[in-house]
Amino acid sequence: QKEVEQDPGPLSVPEGAIVSLNCTYSNSAFQYFMWYRQYSRKGPELLMYTYSSGNKEDGRFTAQVDKSSKYISLFIRDSQPSDSATYLCASENTNAGKSTFGDGTTLTVKP
Amino acid sequence: DAGVIQSPRHEVTEMGQEVTLRCKPISGHDYLFWYRQTMMRGLELLIYFNNNVPIDDSGMPEDRFSAKMPNASFSTLKIQPSEPRDSAVYFCASRTLRDASRKLFFGSGTQLSVL
């Protein structure tokens, strides 16, 4: 079993929809939780990160971590065609030098 | 800074040939990572370095793969001999833990096709 499991998708929504992307993790030592966005033929880029539990908001994006259930979520409000990409969740513990990635969810936002 | 620079952008080779992928990390970053991405297996960590020293190579699939970091500004990933199942996009990434976000900066990747 992978340490970070991600809903595989793909996901297709109409423009303006609210999108929910989800991951679960198994390592209780994970303290850092990240979301990367990857456009076609590009490397992943960090979208948001949170430390420990709680919510973090940045514009239309909200990252949520529930450590009690080991659940990671990314919400996108008012989704735009430019949000069409693959989204990867990642986690790591405080002392780790490396992040563990989910397999990614491909999102398509249709105009 | 120009970001993480990888070369070549595309590589097409025949089974059995040696392949060398190159990476220049961002100046000042003390961690360097090599990842492989495929549809079937997602983004897999192959190996990472801290201050030019290999820390974890447990993701290297087999002895055909080797990686070096002779100095802080250059790393190579070598596959010898290459096989069709090695076909994938190979990413190099770098970061510093002085950045509270622990952000990984990825290069544009090398698309490797082994025929």
Coordinates of C-alpha atoms in Angstrom, one line a residue:
Chain A
Q1 CA 0.0 0.0 0.0
K2 CA 1.3 3.5 -0.9
E3 CA 1.8 5.9 2.0
V4 CA -0.2 8.5 0.1
E5 CA -3.3 7.5 -1.9
Q6 CA -5.1 9.9 -4.2
D7 CA -8.5 9.6 -5.9
P8 CA -7.4 8.8 -9.5
G9 CA -10.0 10.6 -11.5
P10 CA -10.1 11.9 -14.2
L11 CA -12.5 14.6 -13.2
S12 CA -14.4 16.8 -15.6
V13 CA -16.5 19.7 -14.4
P14 CA -18.2 22.7 -16.0
E15 CA -16.7 26.2 -15.6
G16 CA -17.7 27.8 -12.3
A17 CA -18.1 24.5 -10.4
I18 CA -16.6 23.7 -7.0
V19 CA -14.0 21.1 -7.3
S20 CA -12.9 18.7 -4.5
L21 CA -9.7 16.8 -4.8
N22 CA -8.8 14.3 -2.1
C23 CA -6.0 12.2 -0.7
T24 CA -5.4 9.9 2.3
Y25 CA -2.1 9.1 4.0
S26 CA -1.0 6.3 6.3
N27 CA 2.1 7.7 8.0
S28 CA 1.2 9.4 11.3
A29 CA 4.5 11.2 11.3
F30 CA 3.6 13.3 8.3
Q31 CA 3.3 17.0 9.3
Y32 CA 3.7 18.8 6.0
F33 CA 1.0 18.6 3.3
M34 CA 1.4 20.0 -0.1
W35 CA -0.6 20.3 -3.4
Y36 CA 1.3 20.6 -6.6
R37 CA -0.3 21.5 -10.0
Q38 CA 1.2 20.0 -13.2
Y39 CA 0.3 21.3 -16.6
S40 CA 0.8 19.1 -19.6
R41 CA 4.4 18.6 -20.6
K42 CA 5.6 20.6 -17.6
G43 CA 7.1 19.9 -14.2
P44 CA 4.8 20.1 -11.1
E45 CA 4.6 23.4 -9.3
L46 CA 3.7 24.0 -5.7
L47 CA 0.2 25.4 -5.3
M48 CA -0.3 25.3 -1.6
Y49 CA 1.1 23.8 1.5
T50 CA -0.1 23.4 5.1
Y51 CA 1.7 22.4 8.3
S52 CA -0.2 20.0 10.6
S53 CA -4.0 20.2 10.7
G54 CA -6.4 22.9 9.6
N55 CA -7.4 25.0 6.6
K56 CA -5.4 27.4 4.4
E57 CA -7.0 29.6 1.9
D58 CA -5.4 31.3 -1.1
G59 CA -7.8 33.0 -3.5
R60 CA -10.1 30.4 -5.0
F61 CA -8.1 27.6 -3.5
T62 CA -8.5 26.0 0.0
A63 CA -6.3 23.3 1.4
Q64 CA -7.7 21.2 4.3
V65 CA -5.9 18.7 6.5
D66 CA -7.7 16.4 9.0
K67 CA -5.0 14.5 10.8
S68 CA -7.5 12.5 12.9
S69 CA -8.7 10.8 9.7
K70 CA -5.5 11.3 7.7
Y71 CA -7.4 13.1 5.0
I72 CA -6.1 15.8 2.7
S73 CA -8.3 17.9 0.5
L74 CA -8.0 20.7 -2.0
F75 CA -11.1 22.8 -2.9
I76 CA -11.3 25.0 -6.0
R77 CA -14.1 27.5 -6.1
D78 CA -15.4 29.1 -9.3
S79 CA -13.2 26.7 -11.4
Q80 CA -11.8 28.1 -14.6
P81 CA -10.6 26.3 -17.8
S82 CA -7.1 27.4 -16.8
D83 CA -7.4 25.2 -13.8
S84 CA -7.3 22.2 -16.1
A85 CA -4.2 20.2 -15.0
T86 CA -3.1 17.3 -12.9
Y87 CA -3.1 17.9 -9.2
L88 CA -0.7 15.9 -7.0
C89 CA -0.9 15.8 -3.2
A90 CA 2.3 15.2 -1.2
S91 CA 3.3 14.7 2.4
E92 CA 6.4 14.5 4.5
N93 CA 7.5 14.4 8.1
T94 CA 9.5 17.1 9.9
N95 CA 12.8 15.3 9.7
A96 CA 12.4 13.9 6.2
G97 CA 14.4 15.2 3.3
K98 CA 11.8 13.9 0.8
S99 CA 8.1 14.2 0.0
T100 CA 5.8 11.3 -0.8
F101 CA 3.5 12.0 -3.7
G102 CA 0.1 10.7 -4.6
D103 CA -0.5 9.5 -8.2
G104 CA -2.3 12.6 -9.2
T105 CA -5.8 13.5 -10.3
T106 CA -6.4 15.0 -13.8
L107 CA -8.9 17.8 -13.8
T108 CA -10.6 19.2 -16.9
V109 CA -12.8 22.4 -16.5
K110 CA -15.0 22.8 -19.6
P111 CA -16.0 26.3 -20.7
Chain B
D1 CA 17.6 32.4 -11.3
A2 CA 16.7 30.3 -14.4
G3 CA 15.2 27.5 -12.3
V4 CA 16.2 23.9 -12.5
I5 CA 17.7 23.1 -15.8
Q6 CA 17.5 19.6 -17.3
S7 CA 18.9 18.3 -20.5
P8 CA 18.2 16.8 -22.9
R9 CA 14.5 17.7 -23.2
H10 CA 13.8 14.6 -25.3
E11 CA 15.9 11.5 -25.7
V12 CA 15.2 8.6 -28.1
T13 CA 17.5 5.6 -28.0
E14 CA 17.6 2.0 -28.7
M15 CA 17.5 -0.8 -26.2
G16 CA 20.9 -1.6 -24.8
Q17 CA 22.3 1.9 -25.2
E18 CA 23.6 4.1 -22.4
V19 CA 21.5 7.1 -21.5
T20 CA 22.7 10.1 -19.4
L21 CA 20.3 12.7 -18.1
R22 CA 21.7 16.0 -16.7
C23 CA 20.4 18.4 -14.1
K24 CA 21.5 21.8 -12.8
P25 CA 19.8 22.7 -9.6
I26 CA 18.9 26.2 -8.4
S27 CA 21.9 27.9 -6.8
G28 CA 21.8 27.7 -3.0
H29 CA 19.6 24.7 -2.9
D30 CA 21.1 21.8 -0.8
Y31 CA 18.7 19.0 -1.8
L32 CA 18.4 17.5 -5.3
F33 CA 15.9 14.8 -6.3
W34 CA 15.5 12.6 -9.3
Y35 CA 11.9 11.4 -10.1
R36 CA 10.4 9.3 -12.8
Q37 CA 6.8 9.8 -13.9
T38 CA 4.7 7.3 -15.9
M39 CA 0.9 6.9 -16.3
M40 CA 1.0 3.5 -14.6
R41 CA 3.2 4.3 -11.6
G42 CA 2.8 8.1 -11.1
L43 CA 5.7 10.2 -9.8
E44 CA 8.3 7.9 -8.2
L45 CA 11.3 9.1 -6.3
L46 CA 14.5 7.4 -7.5
I47 CA 17.2 9.0 -5.4
Y48 CA 17.9 12.2 -3.5
F49 CA 21.1 14.0 -2.4
N50 CA 21.8 16.4 0.4
N51 CA 24.9 18.6 0.1
N52 CA 26.0 16.4 -2.9
V53 CA 25.8 13.2 -0.8
P54 CA 23.3 10.5 -1.8
I55 CA 20.9 10.0 1.1
D56 CA 18.2 7.6 -0.2
D57 CA 18.5 5.5 -3.3
S58 CA 15.9 2.9 -2.4
G59 CA 13.8 4.0 -5.4
M60 CA 16.4 3.2 -8.0
P61 CA 14.9 0.3 -9.8
E62 CA 18.0 -1.8 -10.3
D63 CA 21.7 -1.7 -10.9
R64 CA 21.3 -0.4 -14.4
F65 CA 20.5 3.0 -12.8
S66 CA 23.1 5.2 -11.2
A67 CA 23.2 8.8 -10.2
K68 CA 26.0 11.2 -9.2
M69 CA 26.4 14.7 -7.9
P70 CA 30.0 15.7 -8.3
N71 CA 29.3 19.3 -7.1
A72 CA 26.5 21.5 -5.9
S73 CA 25.6 22.6 -9.4
F74 CA 25.4 19.4 -11.4
S75 CA 23.9 15.9 -11.2
T76 CA 23.6 13.1 -13.7
L77 CA 21.3 10.1 -13.9
K78 CA 22.6 7.2 -16.0
I79 CA 20.9 4.2 -17.3
Q80 CA 23.1 1.4 -18.7
P81 CA 21.9 -0.6 -20.5
S82 CA 18.6 1.0 -21.2
E83 CA 15.4 -1.0 -21.7
P84 CA 11.9 -0.2 -23.2
R85 CA 10.4 -0.2 -19.7
D86 CA 12.6 2.7 -18.8
S87 CA 10.6 4.9 -21.1
A88 CA 9.2 7.7 -18.9
V89 CA 9.5 11.4 -18.1
Y90 CA 12.4 11.9 -15.7
F91 CA 12.3 15.0 -13.5
C92 CA 15.0 16.6 -11.5
A93 CA 14.0 18.9 -8.6
S94 CA 15.8 20.9 -6.0
R95 CA 15.0 22.7 -2.8
T96 CA 16.2 24.1 0.5
L97 CA 14.6 23.4 3.9
R98 CA 15.3 27.1 4.7
D99 CA 12.1 27.6 2.8
A100 CA 9.3 26.9 5.3
S101 CA 7.0 25.7 2.5
R102 CA 9.5 22.9 1.6
K103 CA 8.8 23.7 -2.0
L104 CA 10.3 21.5 -4.6
F105 CA 11.3 23.3 -7.8
F106 CA 11.0 20.9 -10.7
G107 CA 12.8 21.1 -14.0
S108 CA 10.9 20.7 -17.3
G109 CA 11.8 17.0 -17.4
T110 CA 13.4 14.7 -19.9
Q111 CA 11.1 12.6 -22.1
L112 CA 12.9 9.3 -22.6
S113 CA 11.8 6.8 -25.2
V114 CA 13.7 3.5 -25.4
L115 CA 12.9 1.6 -28.6

